[in-house]
Short mmCIF file of N, CA and C in Angstrom, two decimals:
data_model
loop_
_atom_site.label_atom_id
_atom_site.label_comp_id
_atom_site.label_asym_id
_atom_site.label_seq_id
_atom_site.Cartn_x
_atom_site.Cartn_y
_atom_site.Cartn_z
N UNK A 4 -236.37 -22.37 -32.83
CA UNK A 4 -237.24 -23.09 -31.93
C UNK A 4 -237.58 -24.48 -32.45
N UNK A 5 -237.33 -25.20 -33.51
CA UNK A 5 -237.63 -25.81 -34.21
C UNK A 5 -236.87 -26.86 -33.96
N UNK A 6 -235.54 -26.73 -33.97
CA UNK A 6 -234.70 -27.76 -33.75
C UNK A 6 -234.37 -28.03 -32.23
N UNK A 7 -235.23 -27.43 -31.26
CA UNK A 7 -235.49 -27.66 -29.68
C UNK A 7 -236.55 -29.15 -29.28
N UNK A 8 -236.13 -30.14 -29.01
CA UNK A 8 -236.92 -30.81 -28.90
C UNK A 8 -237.58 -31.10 -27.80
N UNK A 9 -239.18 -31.43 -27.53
CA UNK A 9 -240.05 -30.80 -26.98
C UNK A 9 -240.32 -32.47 -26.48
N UNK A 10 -240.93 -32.12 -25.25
CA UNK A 10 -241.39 -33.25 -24.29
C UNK A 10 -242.92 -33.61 -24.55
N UNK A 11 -243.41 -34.76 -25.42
CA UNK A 11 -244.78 -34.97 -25.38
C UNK A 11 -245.40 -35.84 -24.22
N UNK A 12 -245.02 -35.80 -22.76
CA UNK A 12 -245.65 -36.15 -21.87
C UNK A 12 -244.74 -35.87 -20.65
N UNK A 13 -245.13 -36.20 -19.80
CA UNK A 13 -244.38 -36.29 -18.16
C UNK A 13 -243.21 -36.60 -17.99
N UNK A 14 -243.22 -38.62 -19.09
CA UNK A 14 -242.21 -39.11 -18.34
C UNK A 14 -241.58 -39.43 -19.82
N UNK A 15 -241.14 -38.65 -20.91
CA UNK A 15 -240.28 -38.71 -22.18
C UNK A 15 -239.27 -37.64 -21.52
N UNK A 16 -237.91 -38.54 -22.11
CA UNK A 16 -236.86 -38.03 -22.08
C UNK A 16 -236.28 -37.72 -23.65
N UNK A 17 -235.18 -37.27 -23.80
CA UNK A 17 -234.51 -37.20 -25.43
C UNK A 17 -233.62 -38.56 -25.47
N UNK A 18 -233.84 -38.78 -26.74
CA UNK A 18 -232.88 -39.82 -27.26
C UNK A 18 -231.04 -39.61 -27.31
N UNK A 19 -230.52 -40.00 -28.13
CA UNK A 19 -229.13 -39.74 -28.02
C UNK A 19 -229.10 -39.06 -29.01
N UNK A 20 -230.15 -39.10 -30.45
CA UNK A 20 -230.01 -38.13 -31.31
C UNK A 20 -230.77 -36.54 -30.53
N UNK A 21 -231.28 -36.57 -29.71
CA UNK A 21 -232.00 -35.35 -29.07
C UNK A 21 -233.42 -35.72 -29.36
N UNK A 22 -234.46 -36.70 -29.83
CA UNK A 22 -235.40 -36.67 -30.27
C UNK A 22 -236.19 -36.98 -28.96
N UNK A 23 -237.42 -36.67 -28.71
CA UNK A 23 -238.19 -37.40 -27.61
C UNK A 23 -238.16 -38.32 -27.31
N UNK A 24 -238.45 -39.28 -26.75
CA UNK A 24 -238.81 -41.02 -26.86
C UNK A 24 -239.57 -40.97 -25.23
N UNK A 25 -240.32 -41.96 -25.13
CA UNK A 25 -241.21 -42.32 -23.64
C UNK A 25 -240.51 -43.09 -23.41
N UNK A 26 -240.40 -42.99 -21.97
CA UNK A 26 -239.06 -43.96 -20.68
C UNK A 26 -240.65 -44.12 -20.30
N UNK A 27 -240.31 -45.42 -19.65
CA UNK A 27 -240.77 -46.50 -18.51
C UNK A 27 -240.30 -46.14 -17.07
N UNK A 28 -240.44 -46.61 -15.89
CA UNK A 28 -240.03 -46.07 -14.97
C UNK A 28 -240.29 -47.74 -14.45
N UNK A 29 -240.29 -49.05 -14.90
CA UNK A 29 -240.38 -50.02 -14.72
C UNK A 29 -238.68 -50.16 -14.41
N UNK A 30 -238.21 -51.44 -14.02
CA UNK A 30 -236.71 -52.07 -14.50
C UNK A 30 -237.02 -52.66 -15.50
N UNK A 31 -235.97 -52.89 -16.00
CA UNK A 31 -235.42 -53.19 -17.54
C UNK A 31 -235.35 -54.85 -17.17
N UNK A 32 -235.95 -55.70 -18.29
CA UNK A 32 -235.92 -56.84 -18.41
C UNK A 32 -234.54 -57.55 -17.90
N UNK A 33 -233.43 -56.86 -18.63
CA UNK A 33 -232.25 -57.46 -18.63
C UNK A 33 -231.53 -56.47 -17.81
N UNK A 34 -230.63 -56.58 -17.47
CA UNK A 34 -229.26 -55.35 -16.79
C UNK A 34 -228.52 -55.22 -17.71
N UNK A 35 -228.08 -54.30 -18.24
CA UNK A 35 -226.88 -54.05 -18.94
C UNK A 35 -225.96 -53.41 -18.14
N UNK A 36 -225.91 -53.12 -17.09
CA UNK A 36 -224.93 -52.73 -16.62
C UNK A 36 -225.32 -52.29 -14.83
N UNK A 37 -223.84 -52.49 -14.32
CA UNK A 37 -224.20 -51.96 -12.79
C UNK A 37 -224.11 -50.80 -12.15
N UNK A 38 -224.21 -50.10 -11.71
CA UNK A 38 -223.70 -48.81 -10.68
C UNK A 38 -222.82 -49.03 -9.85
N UNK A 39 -221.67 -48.10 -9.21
CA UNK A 39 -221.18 -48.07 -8.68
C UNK A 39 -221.33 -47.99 -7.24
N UNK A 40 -221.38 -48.94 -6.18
CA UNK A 40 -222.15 -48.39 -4.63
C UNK A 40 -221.71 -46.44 -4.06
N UNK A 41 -222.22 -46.12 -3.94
CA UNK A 41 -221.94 -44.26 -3.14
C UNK A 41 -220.91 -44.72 -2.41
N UNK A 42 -219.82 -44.18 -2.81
CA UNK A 42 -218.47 -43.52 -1.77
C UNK A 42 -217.39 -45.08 -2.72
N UNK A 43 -217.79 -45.63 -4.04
CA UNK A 43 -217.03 -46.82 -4.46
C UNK A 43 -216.01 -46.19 -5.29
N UNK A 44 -215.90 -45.10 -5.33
CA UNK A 44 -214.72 -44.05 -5.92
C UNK A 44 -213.35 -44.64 -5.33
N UNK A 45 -211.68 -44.10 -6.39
CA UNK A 45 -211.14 -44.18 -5.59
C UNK A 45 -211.19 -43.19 -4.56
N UNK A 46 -210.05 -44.01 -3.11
CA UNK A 46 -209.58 -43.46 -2.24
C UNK A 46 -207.95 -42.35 -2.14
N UNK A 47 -207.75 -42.30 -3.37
CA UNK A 47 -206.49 -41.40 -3.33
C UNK A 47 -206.57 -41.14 -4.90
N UNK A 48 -205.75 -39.92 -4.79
CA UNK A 48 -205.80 -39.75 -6.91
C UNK A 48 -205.46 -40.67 -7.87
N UNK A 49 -206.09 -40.46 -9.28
CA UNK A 49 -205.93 -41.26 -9.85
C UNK A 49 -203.81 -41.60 -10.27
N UNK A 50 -203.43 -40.89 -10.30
CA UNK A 50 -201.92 -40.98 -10.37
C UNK A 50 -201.39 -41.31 -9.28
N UNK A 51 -201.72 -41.55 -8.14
CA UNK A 51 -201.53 -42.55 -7.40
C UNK A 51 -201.26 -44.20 -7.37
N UNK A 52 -200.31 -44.83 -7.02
CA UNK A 52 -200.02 -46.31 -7.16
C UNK A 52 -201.42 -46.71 -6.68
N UNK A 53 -201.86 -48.32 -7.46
CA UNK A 53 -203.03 -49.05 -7.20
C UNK A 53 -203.05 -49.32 -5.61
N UNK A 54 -201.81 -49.81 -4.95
CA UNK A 54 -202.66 -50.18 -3.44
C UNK A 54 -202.60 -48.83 -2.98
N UNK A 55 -201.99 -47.85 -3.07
CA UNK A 55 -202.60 -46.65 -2.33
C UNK A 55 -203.89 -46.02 -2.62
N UNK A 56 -204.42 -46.23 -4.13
CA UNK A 56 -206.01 -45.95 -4.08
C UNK A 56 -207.16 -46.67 -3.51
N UNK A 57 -206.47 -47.61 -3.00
CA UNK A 57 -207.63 -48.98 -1.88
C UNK A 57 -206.98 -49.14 -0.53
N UNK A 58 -206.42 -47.78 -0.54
CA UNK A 58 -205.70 -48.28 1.27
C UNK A 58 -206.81 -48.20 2.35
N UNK A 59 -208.47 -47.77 2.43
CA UNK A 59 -209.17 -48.57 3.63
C UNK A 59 -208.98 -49.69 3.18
N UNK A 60 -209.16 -50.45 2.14
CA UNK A 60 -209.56 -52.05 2.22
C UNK A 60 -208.35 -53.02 2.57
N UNK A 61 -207.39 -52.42 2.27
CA UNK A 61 -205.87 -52.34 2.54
C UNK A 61 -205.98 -52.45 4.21
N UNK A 62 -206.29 -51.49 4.86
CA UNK A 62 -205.61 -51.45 6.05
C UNK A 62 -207.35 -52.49 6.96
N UNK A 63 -208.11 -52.89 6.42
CA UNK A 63 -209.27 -53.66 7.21
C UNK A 63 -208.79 -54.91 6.67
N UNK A 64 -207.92 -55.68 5.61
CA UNK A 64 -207.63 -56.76 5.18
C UNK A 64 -206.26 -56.79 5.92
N UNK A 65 -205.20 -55.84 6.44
CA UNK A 65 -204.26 -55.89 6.73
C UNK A 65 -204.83 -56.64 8.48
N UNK A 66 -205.64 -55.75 8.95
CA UNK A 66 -206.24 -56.18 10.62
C UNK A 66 -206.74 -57.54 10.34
N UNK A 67 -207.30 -57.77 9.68
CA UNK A 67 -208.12 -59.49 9.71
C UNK A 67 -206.61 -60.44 9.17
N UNK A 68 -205.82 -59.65 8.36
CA UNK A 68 -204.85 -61.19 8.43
C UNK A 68 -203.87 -60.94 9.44
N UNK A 69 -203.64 -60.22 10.51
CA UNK A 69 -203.14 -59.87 11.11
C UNK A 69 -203.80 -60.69 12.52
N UNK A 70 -205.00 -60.67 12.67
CA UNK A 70 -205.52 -61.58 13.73
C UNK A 70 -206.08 -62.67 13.08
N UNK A 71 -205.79 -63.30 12.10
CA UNK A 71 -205.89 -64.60 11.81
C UNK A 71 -204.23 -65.26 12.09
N UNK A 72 -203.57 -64.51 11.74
CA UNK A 72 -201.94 -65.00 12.13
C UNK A 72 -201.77 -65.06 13.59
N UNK A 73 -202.19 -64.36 14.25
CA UNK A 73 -202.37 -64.57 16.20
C UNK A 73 -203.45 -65.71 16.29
N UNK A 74 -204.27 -66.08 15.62
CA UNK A 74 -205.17 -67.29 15.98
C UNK A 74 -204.52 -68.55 16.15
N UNK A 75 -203.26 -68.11 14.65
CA UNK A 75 -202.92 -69.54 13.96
C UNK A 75 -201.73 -69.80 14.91
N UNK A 76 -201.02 -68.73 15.54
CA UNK A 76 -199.80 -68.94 16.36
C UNK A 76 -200.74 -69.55 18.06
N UNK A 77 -202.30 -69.97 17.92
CA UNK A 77 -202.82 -69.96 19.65
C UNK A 77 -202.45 -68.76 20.31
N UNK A 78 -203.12 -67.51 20.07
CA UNK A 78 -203.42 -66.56 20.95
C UNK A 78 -204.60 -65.91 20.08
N UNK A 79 -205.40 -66.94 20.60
CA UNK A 79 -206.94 -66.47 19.72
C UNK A 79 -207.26 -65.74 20.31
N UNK A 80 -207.85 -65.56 21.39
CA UNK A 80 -208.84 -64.29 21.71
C UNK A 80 -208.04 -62.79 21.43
N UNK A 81 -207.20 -62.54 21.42
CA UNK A 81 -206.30 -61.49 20.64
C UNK A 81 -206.72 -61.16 19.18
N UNK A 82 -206.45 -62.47 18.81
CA UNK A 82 -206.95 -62.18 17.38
C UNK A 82 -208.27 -62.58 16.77
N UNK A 83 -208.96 -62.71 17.48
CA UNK A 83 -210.17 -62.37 17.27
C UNK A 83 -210.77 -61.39 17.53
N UNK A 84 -210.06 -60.88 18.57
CA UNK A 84 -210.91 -59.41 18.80
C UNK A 84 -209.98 -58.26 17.67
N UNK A 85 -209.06 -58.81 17.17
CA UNK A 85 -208.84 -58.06 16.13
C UNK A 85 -208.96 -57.93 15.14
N UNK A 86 -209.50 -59.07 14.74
CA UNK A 86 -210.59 -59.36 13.55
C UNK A 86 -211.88 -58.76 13.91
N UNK A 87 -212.33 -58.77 15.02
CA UNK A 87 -213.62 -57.86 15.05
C UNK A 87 -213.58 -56.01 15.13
N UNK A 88 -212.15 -55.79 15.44
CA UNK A 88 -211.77 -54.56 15.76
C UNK A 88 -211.47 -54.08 13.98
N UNK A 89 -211.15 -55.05 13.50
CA UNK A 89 -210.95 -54.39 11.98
C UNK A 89 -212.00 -54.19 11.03
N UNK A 90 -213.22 -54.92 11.55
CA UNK A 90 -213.87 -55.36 10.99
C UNK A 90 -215.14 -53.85 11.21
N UNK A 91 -215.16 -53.46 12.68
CA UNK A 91 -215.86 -52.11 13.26
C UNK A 91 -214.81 -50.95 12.44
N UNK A 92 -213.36 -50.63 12.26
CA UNK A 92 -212.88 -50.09 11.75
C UNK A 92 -213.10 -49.86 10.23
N UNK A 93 -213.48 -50.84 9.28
CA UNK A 93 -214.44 -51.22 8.62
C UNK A 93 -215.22 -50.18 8.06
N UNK A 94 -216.46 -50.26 9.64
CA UNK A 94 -217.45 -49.05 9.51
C UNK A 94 -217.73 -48.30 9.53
N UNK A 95 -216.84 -47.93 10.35
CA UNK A 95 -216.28 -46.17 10.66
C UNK A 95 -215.63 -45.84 9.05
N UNK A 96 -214.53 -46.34 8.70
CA UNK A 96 -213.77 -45.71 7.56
C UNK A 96 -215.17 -45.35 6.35
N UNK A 97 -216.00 -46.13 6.64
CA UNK A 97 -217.27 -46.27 5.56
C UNK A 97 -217.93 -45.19 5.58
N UNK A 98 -217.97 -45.12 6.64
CA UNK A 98 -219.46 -43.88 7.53
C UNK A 98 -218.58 -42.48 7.21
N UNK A 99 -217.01 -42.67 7.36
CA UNK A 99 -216.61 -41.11 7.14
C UNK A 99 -216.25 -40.41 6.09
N UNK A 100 -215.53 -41.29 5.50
CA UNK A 100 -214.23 -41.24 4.42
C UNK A 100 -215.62 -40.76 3.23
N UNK A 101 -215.59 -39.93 2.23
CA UNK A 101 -216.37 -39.78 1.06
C UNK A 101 -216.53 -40.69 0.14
N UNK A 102 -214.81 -41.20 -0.01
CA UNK A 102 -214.80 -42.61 -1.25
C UNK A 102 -213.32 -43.36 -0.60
N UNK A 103 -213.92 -44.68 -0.72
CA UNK A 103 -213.42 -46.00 -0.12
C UNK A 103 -212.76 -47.15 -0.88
N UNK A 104 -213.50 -46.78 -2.03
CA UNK A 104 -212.91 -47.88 -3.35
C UNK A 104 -213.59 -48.78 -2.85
N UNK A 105 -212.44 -50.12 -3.05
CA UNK A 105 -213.14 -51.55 -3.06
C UNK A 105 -214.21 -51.95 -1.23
N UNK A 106 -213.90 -50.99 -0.49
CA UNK A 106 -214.64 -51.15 0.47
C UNK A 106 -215.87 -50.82 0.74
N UNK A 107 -216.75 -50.07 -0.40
CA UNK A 107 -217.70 -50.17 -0.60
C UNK A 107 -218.58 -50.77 -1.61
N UNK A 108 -219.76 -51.75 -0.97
CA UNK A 108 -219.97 -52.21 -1.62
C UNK A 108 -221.12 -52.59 -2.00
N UNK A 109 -222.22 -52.06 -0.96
CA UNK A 109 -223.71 -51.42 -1.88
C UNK A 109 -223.76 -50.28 -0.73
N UNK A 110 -225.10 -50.33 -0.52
CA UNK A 110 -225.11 -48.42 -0.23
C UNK A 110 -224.46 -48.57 0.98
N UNK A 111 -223.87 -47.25 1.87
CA UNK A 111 -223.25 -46.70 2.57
C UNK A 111 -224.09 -46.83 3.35
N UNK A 112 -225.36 -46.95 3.76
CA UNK A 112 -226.16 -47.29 5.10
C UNK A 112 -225.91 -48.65 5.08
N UNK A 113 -225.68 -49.88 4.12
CA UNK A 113 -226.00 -51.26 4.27
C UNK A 113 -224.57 -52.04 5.06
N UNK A 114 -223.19 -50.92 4.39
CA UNK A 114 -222.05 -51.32 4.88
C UNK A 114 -221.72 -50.60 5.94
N UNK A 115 -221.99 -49.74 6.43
CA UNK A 115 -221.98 -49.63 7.59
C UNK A 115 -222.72 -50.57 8.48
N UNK A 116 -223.93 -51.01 8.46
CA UNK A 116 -224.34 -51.82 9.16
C UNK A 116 -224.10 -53.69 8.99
N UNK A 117 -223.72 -53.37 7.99
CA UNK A 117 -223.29 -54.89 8.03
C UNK A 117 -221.70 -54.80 8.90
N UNK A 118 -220.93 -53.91 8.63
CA UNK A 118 -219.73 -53.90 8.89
C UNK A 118 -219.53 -53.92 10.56
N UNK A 119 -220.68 -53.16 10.97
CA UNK A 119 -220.63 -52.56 12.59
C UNK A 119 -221.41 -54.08 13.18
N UNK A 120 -222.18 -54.67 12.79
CA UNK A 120 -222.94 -56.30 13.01
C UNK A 120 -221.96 -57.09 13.33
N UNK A 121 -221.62 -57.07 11.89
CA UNK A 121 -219.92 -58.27 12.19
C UNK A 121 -219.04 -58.15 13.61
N UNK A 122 -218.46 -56.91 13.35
CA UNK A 122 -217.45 -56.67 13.94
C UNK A 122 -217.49 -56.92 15.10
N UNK A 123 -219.21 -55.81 16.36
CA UNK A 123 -220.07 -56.74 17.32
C UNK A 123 -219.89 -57.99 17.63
N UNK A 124 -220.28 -58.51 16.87
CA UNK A 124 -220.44 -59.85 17.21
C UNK A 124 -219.04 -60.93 17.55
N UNK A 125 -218.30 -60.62 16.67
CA UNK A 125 -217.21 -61.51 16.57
C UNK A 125 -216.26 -60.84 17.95
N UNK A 126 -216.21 -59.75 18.01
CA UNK A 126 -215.68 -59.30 19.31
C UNK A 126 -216.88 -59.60 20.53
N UNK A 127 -217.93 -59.99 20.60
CA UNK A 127 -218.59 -60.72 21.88
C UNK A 127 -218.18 -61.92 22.02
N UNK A 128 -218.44 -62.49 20.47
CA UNK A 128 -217.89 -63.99 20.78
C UNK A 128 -216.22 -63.85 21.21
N UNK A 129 -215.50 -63.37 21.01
CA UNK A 129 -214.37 -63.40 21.74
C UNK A 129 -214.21 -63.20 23.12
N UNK A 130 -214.70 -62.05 23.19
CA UNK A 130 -215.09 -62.10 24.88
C UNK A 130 -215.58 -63.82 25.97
N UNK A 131 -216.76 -63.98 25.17
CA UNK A 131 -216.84 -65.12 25.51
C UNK A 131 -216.47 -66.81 25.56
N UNK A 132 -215.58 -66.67 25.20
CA UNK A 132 -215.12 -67.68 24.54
C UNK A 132 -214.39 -68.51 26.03
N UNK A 133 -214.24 -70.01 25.68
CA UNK A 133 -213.82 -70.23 27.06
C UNK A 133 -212.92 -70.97 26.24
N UNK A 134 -211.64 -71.12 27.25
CA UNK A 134 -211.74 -71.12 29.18
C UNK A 134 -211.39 -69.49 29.52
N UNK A 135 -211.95 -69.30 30.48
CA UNK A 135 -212.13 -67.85 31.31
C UNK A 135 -212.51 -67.14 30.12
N UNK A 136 -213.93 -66.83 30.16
CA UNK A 136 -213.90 -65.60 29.12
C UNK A 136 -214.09 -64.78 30.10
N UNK A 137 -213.72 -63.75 29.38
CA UNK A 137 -214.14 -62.16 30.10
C UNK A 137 -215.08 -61.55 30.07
N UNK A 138 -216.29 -62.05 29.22
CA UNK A 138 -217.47 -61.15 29.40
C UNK A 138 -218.58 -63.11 29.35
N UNK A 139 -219.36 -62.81 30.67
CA UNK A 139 -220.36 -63.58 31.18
C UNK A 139 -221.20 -63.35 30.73
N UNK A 140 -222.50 -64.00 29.85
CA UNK A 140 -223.55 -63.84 29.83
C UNK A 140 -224.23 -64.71 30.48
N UNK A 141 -225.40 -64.60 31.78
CA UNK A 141 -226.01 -65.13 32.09
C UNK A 141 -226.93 -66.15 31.77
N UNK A 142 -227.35 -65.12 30.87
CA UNK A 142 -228.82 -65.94 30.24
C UNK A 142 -228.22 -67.52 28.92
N UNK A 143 -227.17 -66.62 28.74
CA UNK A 143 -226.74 -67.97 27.48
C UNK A 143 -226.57 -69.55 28.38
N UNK A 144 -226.30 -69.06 29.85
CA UNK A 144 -225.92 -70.37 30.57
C UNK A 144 -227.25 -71.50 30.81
N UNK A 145 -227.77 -70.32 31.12
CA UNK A 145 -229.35 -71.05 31.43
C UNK A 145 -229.96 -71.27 30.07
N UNK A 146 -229.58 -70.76 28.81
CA UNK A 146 -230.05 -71.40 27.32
C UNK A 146 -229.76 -72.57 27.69
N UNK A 147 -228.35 -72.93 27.77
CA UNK A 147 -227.42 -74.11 27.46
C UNK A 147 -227.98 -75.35 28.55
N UNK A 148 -228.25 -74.60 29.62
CA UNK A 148 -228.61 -75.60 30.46
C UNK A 148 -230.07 -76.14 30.17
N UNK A 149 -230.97 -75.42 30.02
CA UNK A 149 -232.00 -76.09 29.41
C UNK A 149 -232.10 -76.58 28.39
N UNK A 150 -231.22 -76.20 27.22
CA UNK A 150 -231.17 -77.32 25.93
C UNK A 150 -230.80 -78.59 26.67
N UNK A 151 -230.03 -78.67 27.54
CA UNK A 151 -229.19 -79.73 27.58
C UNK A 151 -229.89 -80.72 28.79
N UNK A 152 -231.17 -80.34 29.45
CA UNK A 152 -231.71 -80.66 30.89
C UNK A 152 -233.28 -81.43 29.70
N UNK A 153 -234.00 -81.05 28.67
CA UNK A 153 -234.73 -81.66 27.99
C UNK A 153 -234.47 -82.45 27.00
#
Protein backbone atom coordinates (compact mmCIF):
# COMPACT_ATOMS: atom_id res chain seq x y z
CA UNK A 1 0.00 0.00 0.00
CA UNK A 2 2.85 2.12 0.38
CA UNK A 3 4.16 2.40 -2.91
CA UNK A 4 0.33 3.41 -4.15
CA UNK A 5 0.34 6.93 -4.56
CA UNK A 6 -2.38 8.80 -2.95
CA UNK A 7 -4.26 12.01 -4.06
CA UNK A 8 -3.82 14.97 -1.47
CA UNK A 9 -6.72 17.00 -2.87
CA UNK A 10 -9.45 17.12 -5.69
CA UNK A 11 -7.51 18.42 -8.38
CA UNK A 12 -3.69 16.46 -7.97
CA UNK A 13 -2.87 14.21 -10.50
CA UNK A 14 0.52 11.77 -10.50
CA UNK A 15 3.62 12.87 -11.91
CA UNK A 16 5.51 10.82 -14.52
CA UNK A 17 7.46 9.32 -11.67
CA UNK A 18 3.82 8.32 -10.10
CA UNK A 19 4.20 10.93 -7.30
CA UNK A 20 1.24 13.39 -6.59
CA UNK A 21 1.71 16.90 -7.81
CA UNK A 22 -1.40 19.75 -7.88
CA UNK A 23 -2.63 20.58 -11.61
CA UNK A 24 -4.14 23.97 -12.21
CA UNK A 25 -7.12 23.83 -14.30
CA UNK A 26 -5.99 27.41 -15.62
CA UNK A 27 -4.19 27.38 -19.42
CA UNK A 28 -0.70 27.17 -19.43
CA UNK A 29 1.23 30.38 -19.99
CA UNK A 30 2.89 29.04 -23.04
CA UNK A 31 1.52 26.08 -25.52
CA UNK A 32 3.71 23.42 -25.92
CA UNK A 33 1.87 21.73 -28.08
CA UNK A 34 -1.48 21.37 -30.19
CA UNK A 35 -4.31 18.80 -30.41
CA UNK A 36 -5.46 17.25 -33.09
CA UNK A 37 -9.17 18.70 -34.34
CA UNK A 38 -11.92 15.33 -33.67
CA UNK A 39 -12.21 13.22 -36.81
CA UNK A 40 -8.17 14.84 -37.93
CA UNK A 41 -7.16 11.09 -38.06
CA UNK A 42 -6.19 9.48 -41.13
CA UNK A 43 -8.83 8.67 -43.68
CA UNK A 44 -7.61 5.19 -44.88
CA UNK A 45 -4.88 2.83 -43.13
CA UNK A 46 -1.82 3.69 -42.20
CA UNK A 47 -0.12 1.37 -45.05
CA UNK A 48 -1.98 3.02 -47.35
CA UNK A 49 -0.29 5.51 -50.08
CA UNK A 50 -0.25 9.33 -48.67
CA UNK A 51 -2.96 10.75 -51.16
CA UNK A 52 -5.21 7.90 -50.42
CA UNK A 53 -5.11 8.70 -46.60
CA UNK A 54 -6.44 12.46 -47.47
CA UNK A 55 -8.77 11.44 -50.23
CA UNK A 56 -11.88 13.81 -48.68
CA UNK A 57 -9.50 16.74 -48.99
CA UNK A 58 -8.42 15.20 -52.21
CA UNK A 59 -11.71 14.91 -53.74
CA UNK A 60 -13.13 18.81 -52.18
CA UNK A 61 -9.66 20.28 -53.69
CA UNK A 62 -10.19 18.14 -56.79
CA UNK A 63 -14.12 20.03 -57.14
CA UNK A 64 -12.74 23.62 -56.45
CA UNK A 65 -9.90 23.23 -59.09
CA UNK A 66 -12.14 21.71 -61.23
CA UNK A 67 -14.57 24.80 -61.19
CA UNK A 68 -11.92 27.22 -61.12
CA UNK A 69 -10.71 25.65 -64.58
CA UNK A 70 -14.54 26.20 -66.00
CA UNK A 71 -14.29 29.87 -64.66
CA UNK A 72 -10.95 30.32 -66.35
CA UNK A 73 -12.19 28.67 -69.75
CA UNK A 74 -15.68 31.60 -69.26
CA UNK A 75 -18.27 29.22 -68.13
CA UNK A 76 -18.43 30.68 -64.70
CA UNK A 77 -21.60 30.11 -63.31
CA UNK A 78 -20.85 26.28 -63.80
CA UNK A 79 -17.99 26.64 -62.00
CA UNK A 80 -18.91 28.38 -59.44
CA UNK A 81 -21.58 26.49 -58.47
CA UNK A 82 -19.08 23.85 -58.36
CA UNK A 83 -16.95 25.39 -56.23
CA UNK A 84 -19.82 25.88 -53.96
CA UNK A 85 -21.04 22.27 -54.54
CA UNK A 86 -17.55 21.07 -53.35
CA UNK A 87 -17.32 23.19 -50.91
CA UNK A 88 -21.16 21.79 -49.18
CA UNK A 89 -19.59 18.33 -50.10
CA UNK A 90 -17.00 19.53 -47.80
CA UNK A 91 -19.59 19.33 -45.01
CA UNK A 92 -21.25 16.50 -45.40
CA UNK A 93 -17.89 14.33 -45.78
CA UNK A 94 -17.13 16.21 -42.26
CA UNK A 95 -20.47 15.60 -40.54
CA UNK A 96 -20.19 11.75 -41.60
CA UNK A 97 -16.98 10.22 -42.27
CA UNK A 98 -15.33 9.46 -38.43
CA UNK A 99 -11.76 10.70 -39.66
CA UNK A 100 -11.02 13.09 -42.55
CA UNK A 101 -7.36 13.90 -42.14
CA UNK A 102 -6.32 17.18 -43.46
CA UNK A 103 -10.04 18.18 -43.78
CA UNK A 104 -10.51 18.69 -40.46
CA UNK A 105 -9.64 21.38 -38.92
CA UNK A 106 -10.96 22.52 -35.51
CA UNK A 107 -13.97 20.94 -34.06
CA UNK A 108 -16.40 19.03 -36.22
CA UNK A 109 -19.36 21.41 -35.30
CA UNK A 110 -17.11 24.57 -36.52
CA UNK A 111 -16.29 22.76 -39.99
CA UNK A 112 -19.24 21.75 -40.70
CA UNK A 113 -20.58 25.06 -40.36
CA UNK A 114 -18.11 26.95 -41.81
CA UNK A 115 -18.03 24.49 -44.69
CA UNK A 116 -22.03 24.42 -45.22
CA UNK A 117 -21.78 28.82 -44.96
CA UNK A 118 -19.32 28.86 -47.72
CA UNK A 119 -20.60 26.57 -49.92
CA UNK A 120 -24.38 28.51 -49.45
CA UNK A 121 -23.27 31.32 -50.25
CA UNK A 122 -21.00 31.03 -53.15
CA UNK A 123 -23.68 28.85 -54.85
CA UNK A 124 -26.36 31.94 -54.26
CA UNK A 125 -23.96 34.18 -55.52
CA UNK A 126 -23.82 32.10 -58.56
CA UNK A 127 -27.26 31.89 -58.99
CA UNK A 128 -27.28 35.44 -59.01
CA UNK A 129 -24.92 36.60 -60.88
CA UNK A 130 -25.71 38.55 -64.05
CA UNK A 131 -26.52 38.64 -67.05
CA UNK A 132 -29.70 36.41 -66.53
CA UNK A 133 -29.24 35.00 -63.24
CA UNK A 134 -31.44 32.35 -62.22
CA UNK A 135 -32.33 33.03 -58.86
CA UNK A 136 -33.95 36.83 -58.29
CA UNK A 137 -33.76 38.41 -55.20
CA UNK A 138 -36.07 41.12 -54.78
CA UNK A 139 -35.11 42.89 -51.96
CA UNK A 140 -31.27 43.11 -53.08
CA UNK A 141 -32.78 45.27 -56.09
CA UNK A 142 -34.43 47.70 -54.00
CA UNK A 143 -30.98 47.64 -51.63
CA UNK A 144 -29.22 48.67 -54.81
CA UNK A 145 -31.66 51.04 -55.82
CA UNK A 146 -31.71 52.97 -52.80
CA UNK A 147 -27.97 53.01 -52.29
CA UNK A 148 -27.84 54.35 -55.54
CA UNK A 149 -31.21 56.96 -55.43
CA UNK A 150 -29.35 58.82 -52.02
Amino acid sequence: MEDEPTARDAISAPDAQGRPRRVTRRFPLFTKDTARPEGGGRAAPSDAPAPARQWPMLVVIAGVALGLLLTAFDVFRVGILLIGAAMLAGGVLRGTLPSVGMLAVRSRFTDIVTYGVLGVLIVLLALTAQPKPLLEIPFLKDTLHFTLKN
